[in-house]
CSV table of C-alpha atoms in Angstrom, one decimal:
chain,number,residue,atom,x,y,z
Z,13,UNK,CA,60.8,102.5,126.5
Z,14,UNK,CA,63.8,104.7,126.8
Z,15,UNK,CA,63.5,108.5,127.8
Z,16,UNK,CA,65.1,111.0,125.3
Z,17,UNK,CA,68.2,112.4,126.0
Z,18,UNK,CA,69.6,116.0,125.1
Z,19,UNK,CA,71.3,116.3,121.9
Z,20,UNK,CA,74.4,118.1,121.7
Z,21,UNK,CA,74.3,121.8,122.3
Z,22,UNK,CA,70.9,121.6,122.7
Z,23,UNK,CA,69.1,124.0,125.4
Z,24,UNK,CA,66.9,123.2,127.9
Z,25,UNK,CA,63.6,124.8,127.0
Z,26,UNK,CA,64.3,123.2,123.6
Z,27,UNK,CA,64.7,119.6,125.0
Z,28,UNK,CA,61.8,119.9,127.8
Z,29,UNK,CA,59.6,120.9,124.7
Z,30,UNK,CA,60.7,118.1,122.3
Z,31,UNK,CA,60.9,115.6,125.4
Z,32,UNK,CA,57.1,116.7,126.2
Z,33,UNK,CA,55.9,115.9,123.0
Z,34,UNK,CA,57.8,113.0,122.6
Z,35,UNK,CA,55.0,110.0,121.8
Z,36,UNK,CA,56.3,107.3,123.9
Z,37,UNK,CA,56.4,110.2,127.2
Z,38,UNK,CA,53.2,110.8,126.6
Z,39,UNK,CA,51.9,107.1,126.8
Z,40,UNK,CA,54.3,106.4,129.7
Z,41,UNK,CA,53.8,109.4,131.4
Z,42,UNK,CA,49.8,110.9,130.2
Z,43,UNK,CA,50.3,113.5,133.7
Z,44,UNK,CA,51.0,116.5,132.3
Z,45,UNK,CA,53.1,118.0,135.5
Z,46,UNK,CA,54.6,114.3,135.9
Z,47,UNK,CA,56.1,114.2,132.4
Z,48,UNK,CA,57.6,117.7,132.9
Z,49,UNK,CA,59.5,117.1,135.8
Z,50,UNK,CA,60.9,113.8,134.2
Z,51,UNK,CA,61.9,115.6,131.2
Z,52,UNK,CA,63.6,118.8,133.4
Z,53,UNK,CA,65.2,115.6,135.4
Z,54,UNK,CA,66.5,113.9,132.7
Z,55,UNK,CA,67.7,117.6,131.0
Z,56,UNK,CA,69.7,118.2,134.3
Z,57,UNK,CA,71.0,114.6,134.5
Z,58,UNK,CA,72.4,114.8,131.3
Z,59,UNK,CA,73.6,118.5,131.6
Z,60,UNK,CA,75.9,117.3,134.8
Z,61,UNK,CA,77.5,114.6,133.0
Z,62,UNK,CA,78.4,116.9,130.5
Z,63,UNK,CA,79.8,119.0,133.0
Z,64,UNK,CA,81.4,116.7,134.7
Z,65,UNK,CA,82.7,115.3,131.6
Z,66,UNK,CA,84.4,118.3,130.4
Z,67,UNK,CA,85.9,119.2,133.9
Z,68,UNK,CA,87.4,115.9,133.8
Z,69,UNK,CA,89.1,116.7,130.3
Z,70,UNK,CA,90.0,120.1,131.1
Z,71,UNK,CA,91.8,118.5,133.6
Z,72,UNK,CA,93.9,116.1,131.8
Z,73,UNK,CA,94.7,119.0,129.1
Z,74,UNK,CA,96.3,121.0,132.2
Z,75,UNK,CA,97.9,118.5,133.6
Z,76,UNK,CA,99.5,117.5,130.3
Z,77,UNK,CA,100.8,120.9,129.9
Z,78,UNK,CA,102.4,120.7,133.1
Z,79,UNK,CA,103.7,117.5,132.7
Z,80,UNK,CA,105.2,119.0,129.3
Z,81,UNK,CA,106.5,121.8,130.9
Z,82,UNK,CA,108.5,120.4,133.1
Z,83,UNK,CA,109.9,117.8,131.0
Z,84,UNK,CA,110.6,120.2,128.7
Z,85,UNK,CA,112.4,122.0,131.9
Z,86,UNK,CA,114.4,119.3,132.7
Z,87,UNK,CA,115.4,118.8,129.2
Z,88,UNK,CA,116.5,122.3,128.9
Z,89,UNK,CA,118.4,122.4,132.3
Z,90,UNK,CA,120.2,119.0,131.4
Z,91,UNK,CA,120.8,120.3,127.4
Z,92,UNK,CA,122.9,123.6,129.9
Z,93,UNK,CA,124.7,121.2,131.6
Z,94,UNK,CA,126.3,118.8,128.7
Z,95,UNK,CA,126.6,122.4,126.7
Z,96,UNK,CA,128.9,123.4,129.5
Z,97,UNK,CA,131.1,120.6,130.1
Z,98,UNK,CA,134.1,122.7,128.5
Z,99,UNK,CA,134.5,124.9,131.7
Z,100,UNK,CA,136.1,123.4,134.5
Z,101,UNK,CA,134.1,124.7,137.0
Z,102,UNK,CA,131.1,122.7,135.9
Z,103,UNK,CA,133.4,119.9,134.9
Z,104,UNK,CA,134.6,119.8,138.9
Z,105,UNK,CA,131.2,120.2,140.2
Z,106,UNK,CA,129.8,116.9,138.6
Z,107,UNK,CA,132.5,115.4,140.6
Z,108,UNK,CA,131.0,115.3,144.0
Z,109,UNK,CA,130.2,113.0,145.5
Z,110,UNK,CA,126.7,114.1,147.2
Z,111,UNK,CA,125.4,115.0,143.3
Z,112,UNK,CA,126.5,111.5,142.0
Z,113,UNK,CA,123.8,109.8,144.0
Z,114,UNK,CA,121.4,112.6,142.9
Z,115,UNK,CA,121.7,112.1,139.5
Z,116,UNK,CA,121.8,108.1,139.6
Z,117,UNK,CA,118.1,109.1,141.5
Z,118,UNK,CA,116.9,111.1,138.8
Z,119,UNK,CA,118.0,108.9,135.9
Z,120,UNK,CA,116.0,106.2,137.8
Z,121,UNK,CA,113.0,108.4,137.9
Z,122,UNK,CA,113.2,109.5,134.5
Z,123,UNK,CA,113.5,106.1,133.4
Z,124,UNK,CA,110.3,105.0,134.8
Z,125,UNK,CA,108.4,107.8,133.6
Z,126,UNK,CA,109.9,107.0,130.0
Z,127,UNK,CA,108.7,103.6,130.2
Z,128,UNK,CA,105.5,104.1,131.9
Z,129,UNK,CA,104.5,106.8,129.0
Z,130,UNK,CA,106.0,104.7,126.4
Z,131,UNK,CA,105.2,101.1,126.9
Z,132,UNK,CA,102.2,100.8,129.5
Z,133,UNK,CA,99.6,101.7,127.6
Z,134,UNK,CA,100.6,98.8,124.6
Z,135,UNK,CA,99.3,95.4,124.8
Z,136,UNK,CA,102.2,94.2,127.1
Z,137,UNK,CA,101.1,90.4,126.2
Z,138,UNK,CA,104.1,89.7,124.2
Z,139,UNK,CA,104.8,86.1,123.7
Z,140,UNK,CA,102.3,85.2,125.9
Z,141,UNK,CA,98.5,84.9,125.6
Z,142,UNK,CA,96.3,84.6,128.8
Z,143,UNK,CA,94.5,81.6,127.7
Z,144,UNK,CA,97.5,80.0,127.9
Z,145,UNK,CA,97.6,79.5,131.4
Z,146,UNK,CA,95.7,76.2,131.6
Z,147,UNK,CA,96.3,75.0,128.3
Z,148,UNK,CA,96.7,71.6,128.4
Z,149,UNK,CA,100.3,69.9,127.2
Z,150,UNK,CA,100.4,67.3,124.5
Z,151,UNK,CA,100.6,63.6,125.0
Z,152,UNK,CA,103.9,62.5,123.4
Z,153,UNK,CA,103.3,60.5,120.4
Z,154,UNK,CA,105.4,59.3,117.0
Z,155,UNK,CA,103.5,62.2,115.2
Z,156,UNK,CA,104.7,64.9,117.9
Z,157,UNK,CA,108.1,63.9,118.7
Z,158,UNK,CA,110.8,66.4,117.7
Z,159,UNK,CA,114.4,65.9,118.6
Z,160,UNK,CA,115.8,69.2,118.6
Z,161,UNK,CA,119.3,70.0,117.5
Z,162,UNK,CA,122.1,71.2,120.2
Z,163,UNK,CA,121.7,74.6,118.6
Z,164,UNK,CA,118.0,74.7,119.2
Z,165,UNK,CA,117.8,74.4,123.0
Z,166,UNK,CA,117.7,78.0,124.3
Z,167,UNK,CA,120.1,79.2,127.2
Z,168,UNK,CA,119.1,80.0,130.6
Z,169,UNK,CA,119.0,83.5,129.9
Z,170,UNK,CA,116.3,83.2,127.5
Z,171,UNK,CA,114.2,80.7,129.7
Z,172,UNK,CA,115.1,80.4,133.1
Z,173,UNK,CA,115.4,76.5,133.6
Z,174,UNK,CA,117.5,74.8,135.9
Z,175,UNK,CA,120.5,72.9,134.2
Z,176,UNK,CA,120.6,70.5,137.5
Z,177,UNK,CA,116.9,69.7,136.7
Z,178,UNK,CA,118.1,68.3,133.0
Z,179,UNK,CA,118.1,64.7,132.1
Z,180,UNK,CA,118.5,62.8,129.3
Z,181,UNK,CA,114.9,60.7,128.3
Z,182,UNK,CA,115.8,57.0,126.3
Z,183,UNK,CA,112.1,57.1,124.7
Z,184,UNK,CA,112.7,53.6,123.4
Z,185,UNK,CA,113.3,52.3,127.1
Z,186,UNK,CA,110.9,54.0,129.0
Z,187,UNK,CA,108.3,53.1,126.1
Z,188,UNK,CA,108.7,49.7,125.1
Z,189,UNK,CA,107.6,49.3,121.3
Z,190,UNK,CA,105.1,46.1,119.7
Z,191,UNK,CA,108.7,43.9,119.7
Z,192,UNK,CA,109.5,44.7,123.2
Z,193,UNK,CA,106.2,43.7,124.7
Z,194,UNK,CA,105.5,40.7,122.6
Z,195,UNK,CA,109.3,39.8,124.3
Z,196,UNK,CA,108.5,40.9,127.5
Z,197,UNK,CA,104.6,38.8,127.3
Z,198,UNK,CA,106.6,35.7,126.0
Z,199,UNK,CA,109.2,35.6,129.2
Z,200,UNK,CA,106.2,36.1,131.7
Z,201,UNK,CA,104.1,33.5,130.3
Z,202,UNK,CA,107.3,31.0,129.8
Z,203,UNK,CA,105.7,28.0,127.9
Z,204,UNK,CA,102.0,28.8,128.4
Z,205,UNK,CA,102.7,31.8,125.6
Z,206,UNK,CA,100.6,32.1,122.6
Z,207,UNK,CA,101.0,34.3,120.0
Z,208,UNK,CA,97.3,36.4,120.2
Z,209,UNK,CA,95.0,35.1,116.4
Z,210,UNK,CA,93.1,38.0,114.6
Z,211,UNK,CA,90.0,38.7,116.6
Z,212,UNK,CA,91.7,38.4,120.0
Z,213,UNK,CA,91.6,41.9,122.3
Z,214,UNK,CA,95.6,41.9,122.8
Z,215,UNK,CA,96.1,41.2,118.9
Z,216,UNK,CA,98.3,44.1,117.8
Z,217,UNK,CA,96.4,46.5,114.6
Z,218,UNK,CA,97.6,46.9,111.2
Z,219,UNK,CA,99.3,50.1,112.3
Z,220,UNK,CA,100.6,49.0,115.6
Z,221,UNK,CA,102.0,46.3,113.6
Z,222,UNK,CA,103.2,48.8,110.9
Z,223,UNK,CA,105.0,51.2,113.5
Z,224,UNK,CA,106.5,48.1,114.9
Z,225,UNK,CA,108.3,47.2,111.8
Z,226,UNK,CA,109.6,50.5,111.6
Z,227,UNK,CA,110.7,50.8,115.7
Z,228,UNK,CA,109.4,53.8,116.2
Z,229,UNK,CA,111.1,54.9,119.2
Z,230,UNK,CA,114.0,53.3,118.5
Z,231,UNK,CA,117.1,55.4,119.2
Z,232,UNK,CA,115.1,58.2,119.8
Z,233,UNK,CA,116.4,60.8,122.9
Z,234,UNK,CA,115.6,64.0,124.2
Z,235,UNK,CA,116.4,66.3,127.6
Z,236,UNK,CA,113.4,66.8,129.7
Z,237,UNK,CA,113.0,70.2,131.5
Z,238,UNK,CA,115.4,72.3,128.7
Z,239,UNK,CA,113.1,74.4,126.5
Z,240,UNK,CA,114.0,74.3,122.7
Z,241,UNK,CA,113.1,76.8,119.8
Z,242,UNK,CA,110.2,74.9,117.7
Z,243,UNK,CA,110.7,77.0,114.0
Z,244,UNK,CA,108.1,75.3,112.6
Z,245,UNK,CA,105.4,76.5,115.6
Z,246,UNK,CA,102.6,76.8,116.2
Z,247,UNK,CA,104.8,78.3,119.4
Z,248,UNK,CA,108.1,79.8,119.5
Z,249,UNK,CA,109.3,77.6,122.8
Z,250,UNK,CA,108.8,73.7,123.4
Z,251,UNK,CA,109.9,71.5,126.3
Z,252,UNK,CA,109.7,68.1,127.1
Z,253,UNK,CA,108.3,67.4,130.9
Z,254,UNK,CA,107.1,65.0,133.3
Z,255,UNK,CA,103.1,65.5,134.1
Z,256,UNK,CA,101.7,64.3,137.4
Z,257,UNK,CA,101.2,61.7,136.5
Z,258,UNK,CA,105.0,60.3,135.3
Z,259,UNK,CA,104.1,61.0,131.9
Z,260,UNK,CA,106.4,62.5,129.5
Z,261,UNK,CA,104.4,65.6,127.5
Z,262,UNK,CA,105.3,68.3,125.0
Z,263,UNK,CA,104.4,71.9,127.1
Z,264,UNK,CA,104.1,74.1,123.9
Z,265,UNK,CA,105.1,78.4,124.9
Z,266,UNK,CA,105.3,81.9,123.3
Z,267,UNK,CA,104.0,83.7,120.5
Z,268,UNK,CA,106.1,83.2,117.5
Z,269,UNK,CA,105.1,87.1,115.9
Z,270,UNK,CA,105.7,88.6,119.5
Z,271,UNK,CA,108.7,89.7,121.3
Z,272,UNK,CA,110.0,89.1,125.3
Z,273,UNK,CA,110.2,92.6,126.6
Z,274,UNK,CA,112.1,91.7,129.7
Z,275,UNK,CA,115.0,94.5,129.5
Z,276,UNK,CA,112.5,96.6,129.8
Z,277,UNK,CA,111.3,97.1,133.9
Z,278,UNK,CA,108.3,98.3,134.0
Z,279,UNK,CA,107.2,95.6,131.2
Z,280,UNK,CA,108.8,92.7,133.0
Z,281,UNK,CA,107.5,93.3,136.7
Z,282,UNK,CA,103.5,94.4,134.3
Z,283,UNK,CA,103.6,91.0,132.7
Z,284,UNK,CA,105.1,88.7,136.1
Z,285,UNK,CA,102.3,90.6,138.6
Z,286,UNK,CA,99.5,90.0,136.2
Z,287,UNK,CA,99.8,86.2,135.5
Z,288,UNK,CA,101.2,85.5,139.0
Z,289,UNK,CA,104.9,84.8,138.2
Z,290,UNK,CA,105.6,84.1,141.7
Z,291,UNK,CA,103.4,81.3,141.8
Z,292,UNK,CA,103.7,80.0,138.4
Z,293,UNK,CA,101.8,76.4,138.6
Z,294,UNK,CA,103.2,73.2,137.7
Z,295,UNK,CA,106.0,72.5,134.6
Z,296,UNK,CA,103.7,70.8,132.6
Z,297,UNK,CA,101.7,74.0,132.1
Z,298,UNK,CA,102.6,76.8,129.8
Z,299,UNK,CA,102.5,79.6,132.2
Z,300,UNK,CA,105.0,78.3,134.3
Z,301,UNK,CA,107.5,79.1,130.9
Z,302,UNK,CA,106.3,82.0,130.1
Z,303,UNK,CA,107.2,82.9,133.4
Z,304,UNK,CA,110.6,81.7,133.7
Z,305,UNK,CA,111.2,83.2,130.2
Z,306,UNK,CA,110.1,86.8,131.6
């Protein structure tokens, strides 16, 4: 059973008296001298945590007024300068050359701070969820196929793809429809062919026979490896890929009600350190977009 702990404010010969009292104590602890000294232990235990605790946070507060002050001090000194800019002299003085690589410094340093203080401590997920990383793409089927208009493929700035990497995909050629085969089956077999009778295992179904009639595929295109905006989700990003094994999927990327933070340093080199941009995994994975479009 637990021991008692101090309540706030409370004082020790207050505590040591409830704690010695305390019904479970007694049953776990019937020595009169033993329970005391677990009750002034766990009084002192609890006292240095507290202590500890509020030396930690006294801390903070003082370092946030210094960090104030001198922010404040910097904006004060910088408010003199731009105040000033009507007198020559201080008009010549930003001239030189030695202060130029100064202040390019400093605006680099003030920069970070403002987005370290700013954006660091938000959920820096945007467009991106973790559980994305081995998310498995879709098989490309008549139900799933989108062909995208011109307008919809995002540029390279958005996603990082390579344009050389870009081919056109005939879906009706690479997969042959019911037609196709039966034509194919009746060539191979010559004059040994015979259409297959209900029952038979190569005997197409009702809907094989159905999509057939309507050529699924026929005419059907789309670029493989050039991400595309998907409006209707569930994901902002889509792209059509080979998988490992030769198979062309649907890799699915990016939070529709989240924004790419990119522009932003500190954000971009948060999110590409944490999921490993450098070693982003294969295309047919959604980190590897997320990635490129970070």
């Amino acid at each position: 059973m637990p021991i008692p702990n101090p309540k706030k404010s409370e004082k020790q010969g207050d505590f040591v008296s409830r704690c010695m009292g305390d019904e479970t104590m007694n049953k776990e602890f019937p020595d009169q001298k033993q329970r005391a000294a677990v009750c002034y232990s766990q009084f002192k235990k609890a006292d240095a945590n507290i202590a500890a605790s509020d030396s930690l946070e006294e801390y903070k507060n003082e370092f946030l007024e210094m960090s104030v002050g001198s922010l404040n001090s910097i904006k004060k000194h910088v408010e003199n300068i731009l105040t000033s800019l009507d007198n020559p002299m201080v008009k010549e003085n930003l001239t030189e050359s030695w202060l130029q690589g100064r202040i390019a410094i400093t605006e680099d340093y003030v920069l970070t701070i403002h987005n370290y203080v700013m954006f660091v401590q938000e959920n820096d997920d945007e467009d991106y969820e973790e559980s994305e990383a081995d998310a498995s793409a879709e098989d490309l089927t008549v139900d799933n196929l989108y062909i995208p208009e011109e307008s919809e493929y995002v540029t390279a700035e958005e996603v990082a793809f390579d344009e050389a990497e870009t081919f056109e995909y005939d879906i009706a050629k690479e997969r042959p429809g019911l037609w196709e085969n039966i034509r194919r089956k009746k060539k191979r077999e010559g004059k040994n062919y015979k259409p297959a009778k209900p029952g038979d295992k190569d005997r197409p179904s009702k809907e094989a026979w159905k999509k057939a009639q309507g050529s699924e595929y026929q005419g059907r295109k789309v670029t493989l490896n050039k991400p595309f905006r998907t409006s209707g989700g569930p994901k902002k990003f889509a792209v059509y890929v080979k998988n490992q094994s030769g198979n062309v999927v649907i890799v699915r990327f990016g939070d529709p009600n989240m924004k790419i933070k990119k522009n932003i340093p500190a954000r971009r080199k948060s999110f590409r350190a944490r999921h490993n941009c450098d070693n982003p995994g294969p295309k047919w994975k959604a980190r590897y977009w997320a990635c490129k479009s970070w």
